[in-house]
Amino acid sequence: MLGRSICATVICQLIIILSAEVVQLESAHKAFRRDPGHPQWHHGAFQDVKDSVRSDVRRMLHTRAEVPFQVPLEVNIILVGFNGDGGYRYSMDIHKLENFLRTSFPFHRPSCLETGEPLDIEHHIVYNVFPAGQAELISLEKAVKEVMVPVGTARETEFGREVPAFDVEATTVEPVFQKLYSYIFDVDDTGDIASEMDRPVPTAIFIMNFDKARMDPKNKEIDLDSLMYDRLTQLTEDDMKKQEGDYIYRYRYNGGGASQVWLSSGRFAVIDLSAGPCTYGKIETEEGSISSKTLPRLRTVMYPRGLTRTSDHSGHDVLVGQLGALISSTIEHVIAPDVRFETVDMTRRLLVPIIVLQNHNRYNIMDKGHNYSIDIEMIKAQVKKMVHPEQEVVIVGGTHPLHHHEKLAIAVSKAMRGHSLQETKKDGRFHVHTKTYLDGAILKEEMEQSADVLAAGILEMADPSLSSKFFLRQHWMEESADSSDSIFKHKPLWATYSQHHGKEKKRRMAKKRGDLYRTYGTRVLPVFILSLADVDPHLMMEDESMVWMSNDVVIVLEHQNEKIPLSYVSETERRHAVPSQAQRHILAGLASAVGGLSAPYEKASHVHERPLLNWLWASGCHPYGPFSNASKISQILLDVALRNTIYACVDSALHRIRDTSEAIQAFAGEYLKTPLGEPVKGKKNKSSTGLWLEKFYKKTTNLPEPFPHELVERLESYLDSLEEQLVDLSSLLYDHRLQDAHFNSSEILQTSIFTQQFVDSVLTGEREKMRCCEIEYKFPAQTSQTFVYGGILLAGFIVYFVVIFFSNPVR
């Protein structure tokens, strides 16, 4: 019996162990599974920096210090393959990288490309570094391996050998990266943009270190599914030297330029250290060019001296520094880039008329179903994501013959320019030729001076209801005799300051109905598409582009010629522009004009007085540049566009507050200081000692004090409330509550405008009062009280000397 019970116990234990292993195997084959123990993303760093934000805001408001407005920005770095399971079985010290980033790159202050000046906004970067698991690494390697397409051969950088080359379409593997993003941050990809406006959403940078030998497309025997949860074997010295796999793979986003990095359509960017190396940039120009040394490679860390492995740890520190610089560059160009145009848009509607001007009748790009057709609905969907939900977007289109508007035809002719180019041909020599291009700035100026009524005519023909909906002549009670062209219809706060001025204006003003006013609240942003025929086959706009934009107009060039060779090269292939496809260029112009987006390869430089170029992030889900081929905008850049609207309001409000403070300081320096530079004391809240001392310097005039205490009290209360509003705004921006942040920033801007008008009104009135007087500095008048006080002072000196004399000891 005892033996049977022991056998039964052993059998039960074996069954339990086997069932646990079966359950583990069943769950092991499912990557991106949210188990109870997987790392959680915590979003609560604002409380750590709240005191610093409040201190900086107080210094900025109350001391007139040039301190930017602090906005915390969270950046998440996901390391895939750096836990001893990727290429070269390399392990990265996560805490070391995180501490290096916090110490070396704690702040970032964007600038405005239009002015070259930095904004009054500074990002306090909060870094979070996460490792990815082995199952997720193998899943990504499997997805990349399955979509590799052979494209010939490429030359190795280290030894110059010709090895097979493969292209990976990034849009095909992007859903797998999206699964990793959703798995790590516990975010479901529902696509509901409205719900994302009021909840924290993370921004991530994926840094990949794949095992190229394991994902070799030539090796069909490796079963990657079986390696997801198995313990990986350590590599021998020979295996370490074969980690490059004797092949090269590169990413292309939607058929764009080859690259190791790409910007996704979601809220993450991908950096693959195993891919490439890739080379691309502008021909015969070093600025911004990407070479094999731009991104770090694990091979140089493990074998810094060729094929000889070293035990020196300096290479690991260099890798940490290179990754830190790469992450900082990603933040500056993608996550928190510079602003192209700082436009304060407080309107309720955005009207975008797409006007096609063509000098032919051969085709119409507004017709659907062709390769050159433009999709207005898709453009509208993208523009709606750049504005806040309460702003309405209306896009209409129309075609008009250019020869019916001779003034616009003359403007296009005047905008044609030419410049000389020196290019190297196949014979190795420089050849000089003249290239014709269309100057967008001159074309805009000529259009403004042409006084053509094309826009209104096209709008009425495209949609007759627009005239009654947006430009209806409304009737309301008149507010003032001289209505100013303003977007604000509120009554200013300073209007109640001067009661006499208000009564006098009311007597002059006659309330009446029937006056015609402009309907405020609609911003019109026209898009002119020049569809030209029988022009130079290589005709483009300046800087080898097909689009020119400003903050109030977008101009796109289109013609049905073949591909135009550009002075940009990707690997060994020259990039080309397709002049017949205008969709991407329209979207690029609207993204810059509406959302203030700058190209991911541009960065403002105050020293150079022009944008500096860095082509690292020129490939991905954005419509900018010669290396991109996407007619869609990444969600990261859409978030940037929404933030730019808020930043423009805050930056304008802070400039107004500084101007108001300077005006008060100038008035005080003119009227309220003594010759020694001391401020004149007021009458309110004086102590008894102060009142007694004022007897010696009593003013002989009965005029009121030129600096009213009411102004000081209202400004102090306004600055205190503004301090709380700015701290709340910083918290809202950190939590990605952009709708509430937009409302908060709009209120801050309006109150700053009203306060500036109130202060200007008060100072103007006080200056008018001071015009009847002259400020003189003289000694106090000689009165009888002077002799009394002088006698008291003399008696005090006599008593003092008598006491001193009799207190001395007898000598």
C-alpha atoms as one frame of an Amber mdcrd trajectory, in Angstrom:
protein
   0.000   0.000   0.000   2.828   2.362   0.859   4.477   1.760  -2.503   1.206
   2.398  -4.343   0.681   5.718  -2.511   4.241   6.813  -3.327   3.730   5.932
  -6.979   0.408   7.802  -7.034   2.052  10.850  -5.467   4.871  10.809  -8.010
   2.413  10.422 -10.883   0.329  13.356  -9.619   3.430  15.547  -9.381   4.475
  14.615 -12.901   0.994  15.411 -14.202   1.084  18.836 -12.493   4.537  19.586
 -13.896   3.575  18.484 -17.392   0.344  20.487 -17.324   2.254  23.595 -16.178
   4.732  23.131 -19.019   1.872  22.716 -21.507   0.255  25.913 -20.274   3.592
  27.663 -20.467   4.156  26.429 -24.007   0.681  27.507 -25.056   1.302  31.021
 -23.763   4.880  31.014 -24.981   3.906  30.964 -28.641   1.906  34.166 -28.209
   4.120  37.224 -28.344   2.912  40.670 -27.264   0.836  39.006 -24.523   0.140
  41.222 -21.509   1.015  38.924 -18.637   0.628  40.180 -15.067   4.361  40.567
 -14.695   5.194  42.580 -17.805   6.661  46.076 -17.217   4.130  48.852 -16.765
   4.410  52.353 -18.175   4.059  55.000 -15.483   3.029  58.523 -16.431   3.394
  60.793 -13.409   6.623  62.728 -13.651   4.959  66.151 -13.594   4.780  66.144
  -9.801   8.572  65.845  -9.726   9.064  68.980 -11.813   6.005  70.986 -10.717
   7.951  73.085  -8.199  10.590  73.886 -10.806   7.913  74.918 -13.318   6.211
  77.170 -10.763   9.511  78.761  -9.744  10.433  79.554 -13.350   6.973  80.987
 -14.063   7.181  83.232 -10.987  10.618  84.484 -12.000   9.390  85.154 -15.525
   6.302  87.107 -14.432   7.475  89.016 -11.343  11.132  89.760 -12.049  10.985
  90.411 -15.824  13.676  87.738 -16.267  14.153  86.161 -19.686  13.039  82.733
 -18.497  11.194  80.463 -20.983   7.985  78.679 -20.092   8.769  75.140 -18.924
   6.759  72.275 -20.449   7.648  68.695 -19.427   7.929  66.313 -22.379   8.099
  62.569 -21.866  10.207  60.509 -24.284  10.219  56.706 -24.077  13.138  54.730
 -25.474  12.498  51.038 -26.190  15.645  48.906 -26.485  15.010  45.763 -28.537
  17.814  43.209 -28.618  20.001  44.848 -25.956  19.347  42.290 -23.217  21.852
  39.651 -24.308  19.454  38.222 -26.893  20.159  40.311 -30.002  23.113  40.894
 -32.265  26.471  39.992 -30.733  24.447  39.083 -27.582  25.111  42.657 -26.494
  23.739  43.879 -23.158  23.068  47.560 -22.518  23.027  49.109 -19.049  19.604
  50.764 -19.103  20.159  52.904 -16.015  23.471  54.147 -17.359  21.843  55.266
 -20.628  18.927  56.890 -18.787  21.220  58.800 -16.413  23.391  59.924 -19.326
  20.362  61.298 -21.170  19.066  63.152 -18.110  22.462  64.666 -17.441  23.512
  65.543 -20.998  20.229  66.492 -22.690  17.812  67.699 -19.985  16.220  70.569
 -21.948  15.289  71.471 -25.506  14.043  74.862 -26.714  12.486  74.968 -30.192
  12.817  77.968 -32.490  10.817  79.550 -35.279  12.188  79.001 -38.783  10.505
  82.160 -40.059  12.264  84.486 -37.595  15.188  82.351 -36.474  14.482  83.280
 -32.850  13.851  80.739 -30.061  10.353  80.452 -28.662   9.460  81.295 -25.093
   8.806  77.569 -24.645  11.362  75.122 -23.262  10.833  71.397 -22.951  11.983
  69.652 -19.808  12.731  66.181 -21.184  11.671  63.222 -19.041  13.365  60.028
 -20.248  12.062  56.498 -19.742  14.103  53.555 -21.027  12.396  50.141 -21.376
  13.784  46.783 -22.518  11.776  44.528 -24.833  11.523  40.795 -24.279  12.978
  37.962 -26.280   9.632  36.902 -27.753   8.990  40.379 -29.130  12.528  40.516
 -30.563  12.089  37.199 -32.390   8.658  38.271 -33.672  10.103  41.450 -35.164
  13.012  39.558 -36.704  10.584  37.102 -38.265   8.424  39.906 -39.682  11.418
  41.715 -41.183  12.858  38.494 -42.609   9.590  37.575 -44.343   9.376  40.833
 -46.307  13.017  41.071 -47.438  13.215  41.544 -51.202  16.560  41.021 -53.002
  17.704  44.098 -54.935  21.128  43.061 -56.177  24.346  43.665 -54.319  25.879
  46.346 -52.150  29.385  47.085 -51.021  30.428  46.527 -47.424  31.935  49.470
 -45.602  34.570  47.607 -43.586  36.125  45.377 -46.240  34.628  46.608 -49.532
  33.146  43.240 -50.493  30.095  42.881 -52.683  27.343  41.259 -50.603  23.645
  40.610 -51.331  21.325  43.526 -50.592  17.675  43.381 -49.550  14.967  46.000
 -49.251  12.358  45.962 -46.500   9.091  47.816 -47.078   8.527  49.630 -43.794
   4.781  49.963 -44.284   4.501  46.146 -44.338   6.290  45.566 -41.010   4.834
  48.661 -39.348   1.786  46.783 -37.903   4.155  44.460 -35.992   5.932  47.462
 -34.485   2.506  48.874 -33.633   1.766  45.660 -31.727   4.969  46.131 -29.740
   3.961  49.730 -29.010   0.505  48.643 -27.824   1.974  45.817 -25.756   4.494
  47.955 -23.888   2.247  50.941 -23.197  -1.018  49.005 -22.829  -2.645  51.137
 -25.523  -5.255  49.783 -27.903  -4.940  51.004 -31.473  -8.561  52.081 -31.913
  -7.833  54.994 -34.204 -10.174  57.279 -32.277  -8.359  60.604 -32.442 -10.982
  62.466 -30.396 -10.518  60.125 -27.429  -6.740  60.568 -27.586  -7.029  64.327
 -27.146  -7.733  63.980 -23.405  -5.637  61.066 -22.254  -1.897  60.493 -21.873
  -0.409  58.988 -25.012   3.255  57.982 -25.085   5.807  58.890 -27.727   8.413
  56.192 -28.281  11.732  55.639 -30.030  12.480  52.002 -30.938  16.191  51.172
 -31.100  16.696  47.760 -32.694  19.632  45.350 -32.481  18.672  42.322 -34.559
  20.681  39.113 -34.911  21.414  39.226 -38.649  22.753  35.670 -38.692  19.507
  34.417 -37.152  17.285  36.326 -39.598  19.389  35.614 -42.684  16.924  35.339
 -45.600  19.249  32.877 -47.341  18.991  30.453 -44.423  15.636  28.666 -44.640
  16.406  26.064 -41.933  16.128  28.322 -38.874  12.749  28.113 -37.158  12.334
  31.464 -35.406   9.079  30.412 -33.740  10.911  27.760 -31.726  13.409  30.356
 -30.442  10.886  32.731 -28.934  11.085  31.374 -25.382  14.027  28.979 -25.619
  17.243  29.865 -23.896  19.587  31.239 -26.513  23.032  29.711 -26.740  26.088
  31.837 -26.257  28.062  32.710 -29.348  31.534  31.418 -29.983  34.301  33.590
 -31.318  33.647  32.371 -34.855  29.913  33.044 -34.465  30.653  36.584 -33.268
  32.661  37.301 -36.417  29.752  36.044 -38.578  27.086  38.217 -36.941  26.869
  40.550 -39.924  25.529  37.647 -41.968  27.316  38.676 -45.193  24.299  40.645
 -46.419  22.774  44.120 -46.063  19.142  45.108 -45.650  17.604  48.586 -45.773
  14.180  50.080 -45.135  12.104  52.000 -47.659   8.920  53.680 -46.489   6.346
  53.508 -49.293   9.095  53.225 -51.886  11.071  56.237 -50.667  14.782  56.515
 -50.077  16.760  53.724 -48.397  17.427  54.351 -44.721  18.151  52.748 -41.354
  15.630  54.974 -39.581  12.019  55.760 -40.439   9.108  57.629 -38.976   5.962
  55.561 -38.574   2.362  56.610 -39.076   1.794  56.192 -35.338   3.541  57.685
 -32.342   6.898  55.959 -32.656  10.092  56.204 -34.661  12.349  53.262 -35.517
  16.159  53.192 -35.437  17.689  49.894 -36.591  21.396  49.629 -35.827  21.594
  46.283 -37.651  20.336  47.659 -40.972  22.501  49.369 -43.532  24.741  51.235
 -43.320  23.024  53.660 -45.683  24.342  56.664 -47.562  22.166  59.490 -48.821
  22.189  63.258 -49.100  22.811  66.034 -51.582  25.414  65.622 -54.281  28.671
  67.506 -53.676  27.368  68.909 -50.390  28.544  67.710 -46.995  25.906  69.436
 -44.882  23.353  66.981 -43.550  24.631  64.014 -45.576  24.241  60.563 -44.031
  27.181  58.170 -44.292  28.220  54.839 -42.844  29.627  56.635 -39.782  26.452
  58.533 -38.891  24.803  55.772 -36.868  26.749  53.591 -34.426  27.316  49.929
 -35.204  27.817  47.077 -32.764  30.670  45.652 -34.807  32.885  48.665 -34.092
  32.084  48.323 -30.387  32.915  44.624 -30.198  35.838  44.789 -32.655  37.260
  48.318 -32.514  40.557  47.125 -34.030  39.367  45.113 -36.977  39.035  41.394
 -36.274  40.790  41.607 -32.909  38.418  41.667 -29.952  39.420  43.821 -26.994
  38.389  43.863 -23.351  38.445  47.657 -23.135  35.137  49.090 -21.891  35.633
  52.500 -23.479  33.756  51.330 -26.560  30.637  50.736 -24.464  30.810  54.284
 -23.093  31.218  55.612 -26.618  28.124  53.671 -27.700  26.106  55.191 -24.851
  27.228  58.656 -25.958  26.395  57.965 -29.603  22.945  56.663 -28.712  22.362
  59.727 -26.519  23.274  62.078 -29.371  21.049  60.077 -31.743  18.086  60.274
 -29.352  18.646  64.009 -28.844  18.698  64.565 -32.615  15.445  62.605 -32.915
  13.811  64.832 -30.312  14.996  68.014 -32.033  13.835  66.986 -35.515  10.811
  64.725 -34.959   9.289  64.776 -31.465   9.704  68.495 -30.638  10.910  70.144
 -33.867  11.110  73.813 -34.722   8.040  75.751 -35.799   7.832  76.810 -39.456
   5.312  79.657 -38.980   4.175  80.983 -35.622   0.548  81.781 -36.451  -1.985
  82.648 -33.773  -5.184  81.186 -35.194  -8.222  81.892 -32.994 -10.820  81.369
 -35.691 -13.664  78.889 -35.559 -13.439  77.788 -39.203 -10.684  77.025 -41.643
 -11.602  77.474 -45.298  -9.134  76.016 -47.821 -10.017  76.752 -51.462  -7.933
  74.607 -53.829  -7.736  76.649 -57.036  -6.295  74.966 -60.129  -4.939  77.396
 -62.731  -4.207  75.613 -65.994  -3.000  76.864 -69.368  -4.378  73.867 -71.261
  -7.499  71.775 -71.725  -5.848  68.354 -72.016  -6.611  66.961 -68.554  -7.993
  68.020 -65.188  -6.316  66.940 -61.966  -9.640  67.343 -60.145 -11.075  64.395
 -62.080 -10.926  61.164 -60.101  -9.500  57.853 -61.188  -6.189  58.963 -62.701
  -2.628  58.699 -61.503  -2.317  62.468 -61.389  -5.668  63.060 -59.608  -5.822
  64.721 -56.215  -8.049  63.383 -53.438  -9.691  66.327 -51.656 -11.396  64.102
 -49.093  -8.075  62.596 -48.027  -6.533  66.055 -47.766  -9.471  67.213 -45.662
  -9.113  64.201 -43.359  -5.427  64.987 -42.804  -6.024  68.722 -42.226  -8.749
  67.948 -39.683  -6.183  66.085 -37.609  -3.961  69.211 -37.509  -6.601  71.447
 -35.916  -8.531  71.170 -32.677 -11.958  69.497 -32.681 -13.886  72.737 -32.170
 -12.475  74.205 -35.401 -14.404  73.400 -38.575 -12.499  72.555 -41.753 -14.011
  73.238 -45.186 -12.080  72.396 -48.365 -13.433  73.195 -51.824 -11.845  72.900
 -55.229 -12.234  74.406 -58.650 -10.466  74.659 -62.010 -10.040  77.845 -64.006
  -8.266  78.601 -67.307  -5.226  80.739 -66.749  -5.690  82.650 -70.012  -8.992
  84.037 -68.731  -7.027  85.924 -66.087  -4.266  87.729 -67.897  -3.036  89.403
 -64.712  -2.331  86.046 -63.104  -0.721  84.800 -66.325   1.545  87.851 -66.273
   2.362  87.126 -62.613   3.405  83.563 -63.496   5.572  84.860 -66.338   7.267
  87.412 -64.076   7.997  84.742 -61.454  10.084  82.658 -63.882  13.754  82.836
 -62.921  16.955  81.137 -63.981  20.288  80.349 -62.357  23.513  78.672 -63.413
  24.432  75.186 -62.261  27.791  73.427 -62.280  27.344  69.667 -62.370  29.763
  66.806 -62.767  28.931  64.549 -65.711  30.097  61.009 -66.409  33.280  62.312
 -68.015  34.350  63.709 -64.627  34.235  67.348 -65.701  32.102  70.271 -64.589
  29.405  71.358 -67.011  27.652  74.692 -66.652  24.047  75.088 -67.728  21.111
  77.336 -66.904  18.111  75.971 -65.043  14.712  77.684 -65.052  12.612  77.684
 -61.899   9.493  79.357 -60.538  10.046  81.773 -57.652   7.177  81.377 -55.187
   7.808  84.584 -53.234   7.741  86.722 -56.384   4.644  84.912 -57.635   2.804
  85.604 -54.377   3.753  89.281 -54.486   2.648  89.617 -58.103  -0.643  87.883
 -57.329  -1.310  90.245 -54.452  -0.718  93.264 -56.655  -2.753  91.934 -59.584
  -6.127  92.669 -57.905  -7.673  89.618 -59.531 -11.020  88.422 -58.200 -10.408
  84.801 -59.100 -10.711  83.430 -55.565 -14.221  84.768 -54.924 -15.437  83.631
 -58.351 -14.049  80.120 -57.938 -15.566  79.782 -54.454 -19.030  80.781 -55.643
 -18.883  78.443 -58.633 -17.518  75.534 -56.605 -20.076  75.777 -53.787 -22.736
  78.538 -53.955 -23.823  77.871 -50.352 -20.481  79.130 -49.057 -21.445  82.708
 -49.829 -24.433  82.571 -47.519 -22.793  80.400 -44.890 -19.470  82.125 -44.392
 -19.743  85.575 -45.958 -23.344  86.453 -45.087 -23.771  90.110 -44.192 -25.034
  89.935 -40.671 -26.910  92.600 -38.703 -26.413  93.324 -35.058 -26.397  96.218
 -32.632 -23.425  98.425 -33.177 -20.813  98.282 -30.432 -18.603 101.219 -31.342
 -18.305 103.868 -33.973 -14.866 102.794 -35.140 -14.984  99.022 -35.245 -11.489
  97.582 -35.530 -10.587  94.523 -37.539 -10.216  92.087 -34.679 -11.134  88.485
 -34.087 -12.255  89.201 -30.545 -15.830  90.351 -29.990 -15.572  90.743 -26.202
 -15.726  94.077 -24.470 -12.206  95.012 -23.304 -11.552  95.318 -19.590 -10.029
  98.768 -19.887 -13.271 100.169 -21.329 -14.657 100.578 -17.804 -11.620 102.418
 -16.459 -12.416 105.934 -17.678 -16.059 106.661 -16.954 -16.031 110.078 -18.635
 -14.531 108.653 -21.786 -17.213 105.978 -21.910 -20.070 108.407 -21.432 -18.725
 110.742 -24.073 -18.452 107.901 -26.553 -21.952 106.709 -25.781 -23.323 110.143
 -26.532 -21.528 110.185 -29.880 -22.584 106.664 -30.805 -26.007 106.080 -32.324
 -27.260 102.535 -32.043 -28.753 101.423 -35.306 -29.440  98.310 -37.280 -28.571
  97.641 -40.854 -24.798  98.354 -40.842 -22.696  95.782 -42.725 -19.722  94.174
 -41.004 -17.336  91.395 -41.836 -18.125  88.012 -40.358 -15.223  87.117 -38.100
 -14.130  83.603 -37.229 -13.103  82.191 -40.641  -9.507  81.832 -41.774  -9.040
  81.509 -45.521  -5.942  79.661 -46.694  -5.883  79.381 -50.499  -3.965  76.674
 -52.346  -3.006  77.601 -55.931  -2.057  74.701 -58.209  -0.353  75.773 -61.425
  -1.121  73.013 -63.931   1.049  73.991 -66.879   1.676  72.420 -70.250   4.378
  73.009 -72.866   6.898  74.218 -70.307  10.475  73.276 -69.563  10.485  69.501
 -68.821  12.658  70.127 -65.746  10.690  73.125 -64.452  10.489  73.232 -60.667
  10.233  75.797 -57.904  13.192  77.040 -55.903  15.321  74.595 -53.888  14.345
  71.768 -56.249  10.856  71.559 -54.833   7.371  71.461 -56.312   5.738  73.495
 -53.540   6.176  76.908 -51.950   4.325  77.936 -48.826   3.925  80.864 -46.468
   1.672  81.341 -43.471  -1.241  82.466 -45.659  -0.899  80.762 -49.066   0.341
  77.513 -50.655   1.529  77.353 -54.276   2.066  73.988 -56.008   3.540  73.382
 -59.466   2.255  70.501 -61.622   2.981  69.425 -65.197   2.802  66.145 -67.125
   6.480  65.631 -67.882   8.737  62.720 -67.051  10.658  62.305 -63.834  12.988
  65.198 -63.052  16.457  64.184 -61.806  17.398  65.882 -58.560  20.759  66.690
 -57.023  20.060  64.171 -54.257  21.300  60.607 -54.154  20.273  57.542 -52.132
  22.988  54.902 -52.120  24.066  54.830 -55.788  20.731  55.944 -57.246  19.731
  59.487 -58.031  16.441  60.686 -56.639  13.759  61.982 -58.989  10.740  64.236
 -58.651   7.416  63.303 -60.248   5.860  66.620 -61.386   2.492  65.073 -62.255
   1.652  64.046 -58.675   0.650  67.075 -56.630  -1.105  65.345 -53.725   1.957
  65.022 -51.502   3.075  68.595 -52.127  -0.365  70.024 -51.314  -0.335  68.170
 -48.026   3.189  69.376 -47.229   2.236  72.999 -47.832  -0.944  72.761 -45.739
   0.892  71.015 -42.905   3.338  73.917 -42.683   0.750  76.675 -43.138  -1.944
  75.207 -40.869   0.048  73.291 -38.271   3.323  75.185 -38.449   5.204  71.957
 -39.158   8.771  72.118 -40.352  10.444  69.397 -42.379  12.095  66.722 -40.191
  15.461  67.531 -41.769  15.454  71.293 -41.010  16.539  73.067 -37.859  16.770
  76.807 -37.293  20.188  78.330 -36.683  20.461  81.867 -35.384  24.186  81.920
 -36.137  23.866  80.871 -39.777  20.635  82.873 -40.271  19.123  79.964 -42.182
  17.883  76.444 -41.465  20.546  73.775 -41.121  19.927  70.450 -42.843  20.211
  66.940 -41.444  18.810  64.258 -43.750  18.708  61.509 -41.113  14.912  61.592
 -40.680  14.116  62.495 -44.296  12.483  59.077 -44.820   9.202  58.019 -43.267
   5.542  58.906 -42.987   5.680  62.582 -43.939   5.371  64.477 -47.252   8.605
  66.479 -47.027  11.774  66.250 -49.040  13.198  64.195 -51.901  13.615  60.996
 -49.854   9.973  60.715 -48.798   7.142  59.259 -50.848   4.195  59.382 -48.432
   0.993  61.401 -48.769   0.225  61.022 -45.092   1.453  62.635 -41.880   2.693
  60.727 -38.867   0.729  60.955 -35.636   3.836  62.335 -33.940   3.861  65.300
 -36.312   0.093  65.742 -35.961   0.593  66.068 -32.199   3.311  68.616 -32.900
   0.905  70.603 -35.090  -1.695  70.709 -32.311   0.956  71.775 -29.817   2.241
  74.483 -32.160  -1.149  76.207 -32.054  -0.986  76.256 -28.260   2.655  77.356
 -28.226   1.885  80.234 -30.596  -0.802  81.550 -28.210   1.432  81.223 -25.161
   4.441  82.761 -26.878   2.370  85.731 -28.072   0.869  86.182 -24.591   4.283
  86.151 -22.903   5.617  88.712 -25.375   2.639  90.960 -24.621   3.219  90.612
 -20.892   6.863  91.595 -21.313   5.883  94.575 -23.474   3.371  95.660 -20.837
   5.992  95.383 -18.117   8.431  97.428 -20.196   5.795 100.133 -20.743   5.140
 100.393 -17.005   8.874 100.502 -16.294   9.366 103.266 -18.880   6.519 105.311
 -17.365   7.928 104.841 -13.881  11.377 105.883 -15.023   9.942 109.005 -16.630
   7.642 110.271 -13.862   8.064 108.284 -10.670  11.737 108.523  -9.750  13.852
 111.088  -7.973  17.088 112.425  -9.449  18.900 109.739  -7.421  16.845 107.005
  -9.110  14.699 106.190  -6.068  10.984 105.488  -6.611   8.446 108.020  -5.398
   6.427 106.721  -2.441   2.671 106.571  -2.657   0.028 107.575  -0.114  -1.554
 104.218   0.606  -0.652 101.920   3.516   1.886 104.315   5.056   3.193 103.692
   8.555   3.336 106.413  11.210   7.100 106.697  10.781   6.693 107.079   7.043
   4.100 109.791   7.491   6.354 111.620   9.975   9.368 111.491   7.642   7.236
 112.694   4.752   6.738 115.945   6.639  10.243 116.991   5.586   9.515 116.358
   1.895   5.869 117.276   1.652   4.687 118.156  -1.839   3.363 121.650  -2.314
   0.977 120.610  -5.135  -2.526 119.228  -4.738  -2.416 117.142  -7.929  -3.100
 113.381  -7.558  -0.253 110.902  -7.584   0.606 109.986 -11.235   0.787 106.206
 -10.625  -2.593 104.866  -9.440  -2.583 102.026  -6.924  -5.546 100.493  -8.722
  -3.316  99.634 -11.658  -0.694  98.021  -9.440  -3.252  95.936  -7.566  -4.966
  94.730 -10.723  -1.637  93.801 -12.320  -0.534  91.890  -9.226  -3.784  89.937
  -9.091  -3.561  89.289 -12.837   0.002  87.979 -12.593  -0.941  85.722  -9.673
  -3.844  84.221 -11.615  -1.670  83.932 -14.742   0.916  82.017 -12.753  -1.674
  79.404 -11.821  -2.942  79.249 -15.404   0.552  78.650 -16.793   1.293  75.902
 -14.277  -2.018  74.231 -15.139  -1.226  74.611 -18.844   2.124  72.881 -18.380
   0.373  70.007 -16.620  -2.250  69.740 -19.379   0.405  69.612 -22.081   2.302
  66.914 -20.213  -0.877  64.823 -19.889  -1.703  65.357 -23.594  -4.995  67.028
 -22.721  -4.660  69.213 -25.763  -8.254  70.342 -25.976  -8.218  71.758 -22.442
  -4.736  73.165 -23.058  -5.956  74.932 -26.207  -8.833  76.519 -24.283  -6.428
  77.528 -21.501  -3.909  79.078 -23.891  -6.656  80.973 -25.746  -7.878  82.426
 -22.466  -4.324  83.412 -21.508  -3.861  85.178 -24.837  -7.142  87.073 -24.588
  -6.522  88.222 -21.021  -3.007  89.344 -21.973  -4.450  91.415 -24.834  -7.069
  92.980 -22.578  -4.502  93.668 -19.846  -2.142  95.313 -22.310  -4.973  97.507
 -23.578  -5.964  98.355 -19.998  -2.405  99.356 -19.058  -1.977 101.406 -22.251
  -5.249 103.197 -21.547  -4.240 103.992 -17.950  -0.774 105.203 -18.889  -2.163
 107.297 -21.740  -4.643 108.952 -19.386  -1.985 109.656 -16.767   0.336 111.119
 -19.378  -2.491 113.425 -20.452  -2.871 114.569 -16.848   0.861 115.207 -16.534
   0.933 117.406 -19.657  -0.300 120.398 -17.646   2.661 120.187 -15.247   6.420
 120.120 -15.237   8.471 117.967 -12.951  10.966 120.049 -10.915  13.355 118.803
  -8.303  14.117 121.467  -5.623  14.727 121.851  -1.923  11.727 121.975   0.431
  10.093 125.376   0.965  11.308 127.463   3.954   8.419 127.586   6.441   8.115
 128.320  10.162   8.083 124.608  10.885  11.579 124.380   9.471  12.993 126.638
  12.197  11.089 124.702  14.867  12.476 121.406  13.692  15.935 122.934  13.363
  15.788 124.164  16.964  14.703 120.767  18.177  17.608 119.183  16.316  20.115
 121.711  17.782  18.809 121.151  21.331  19.249 117.435  20.834  22.899 117.877
  19.856  23.547 120.079  22.952  21.989 117.520  25.298  24.038 114.757  23.668
  27.363 116.597  24.179  26.504 117.507  27.803  25.790 113.863  28.635  29.025
 112.738  26.998  31.030 115.418  28.816  29.780 114.575  32.333  29.949 110.809
  31.761  33.755 110.924  31.278  35.793 110.030  34.435  37.742 112.746  36.257
  41.296 112.750  35.120
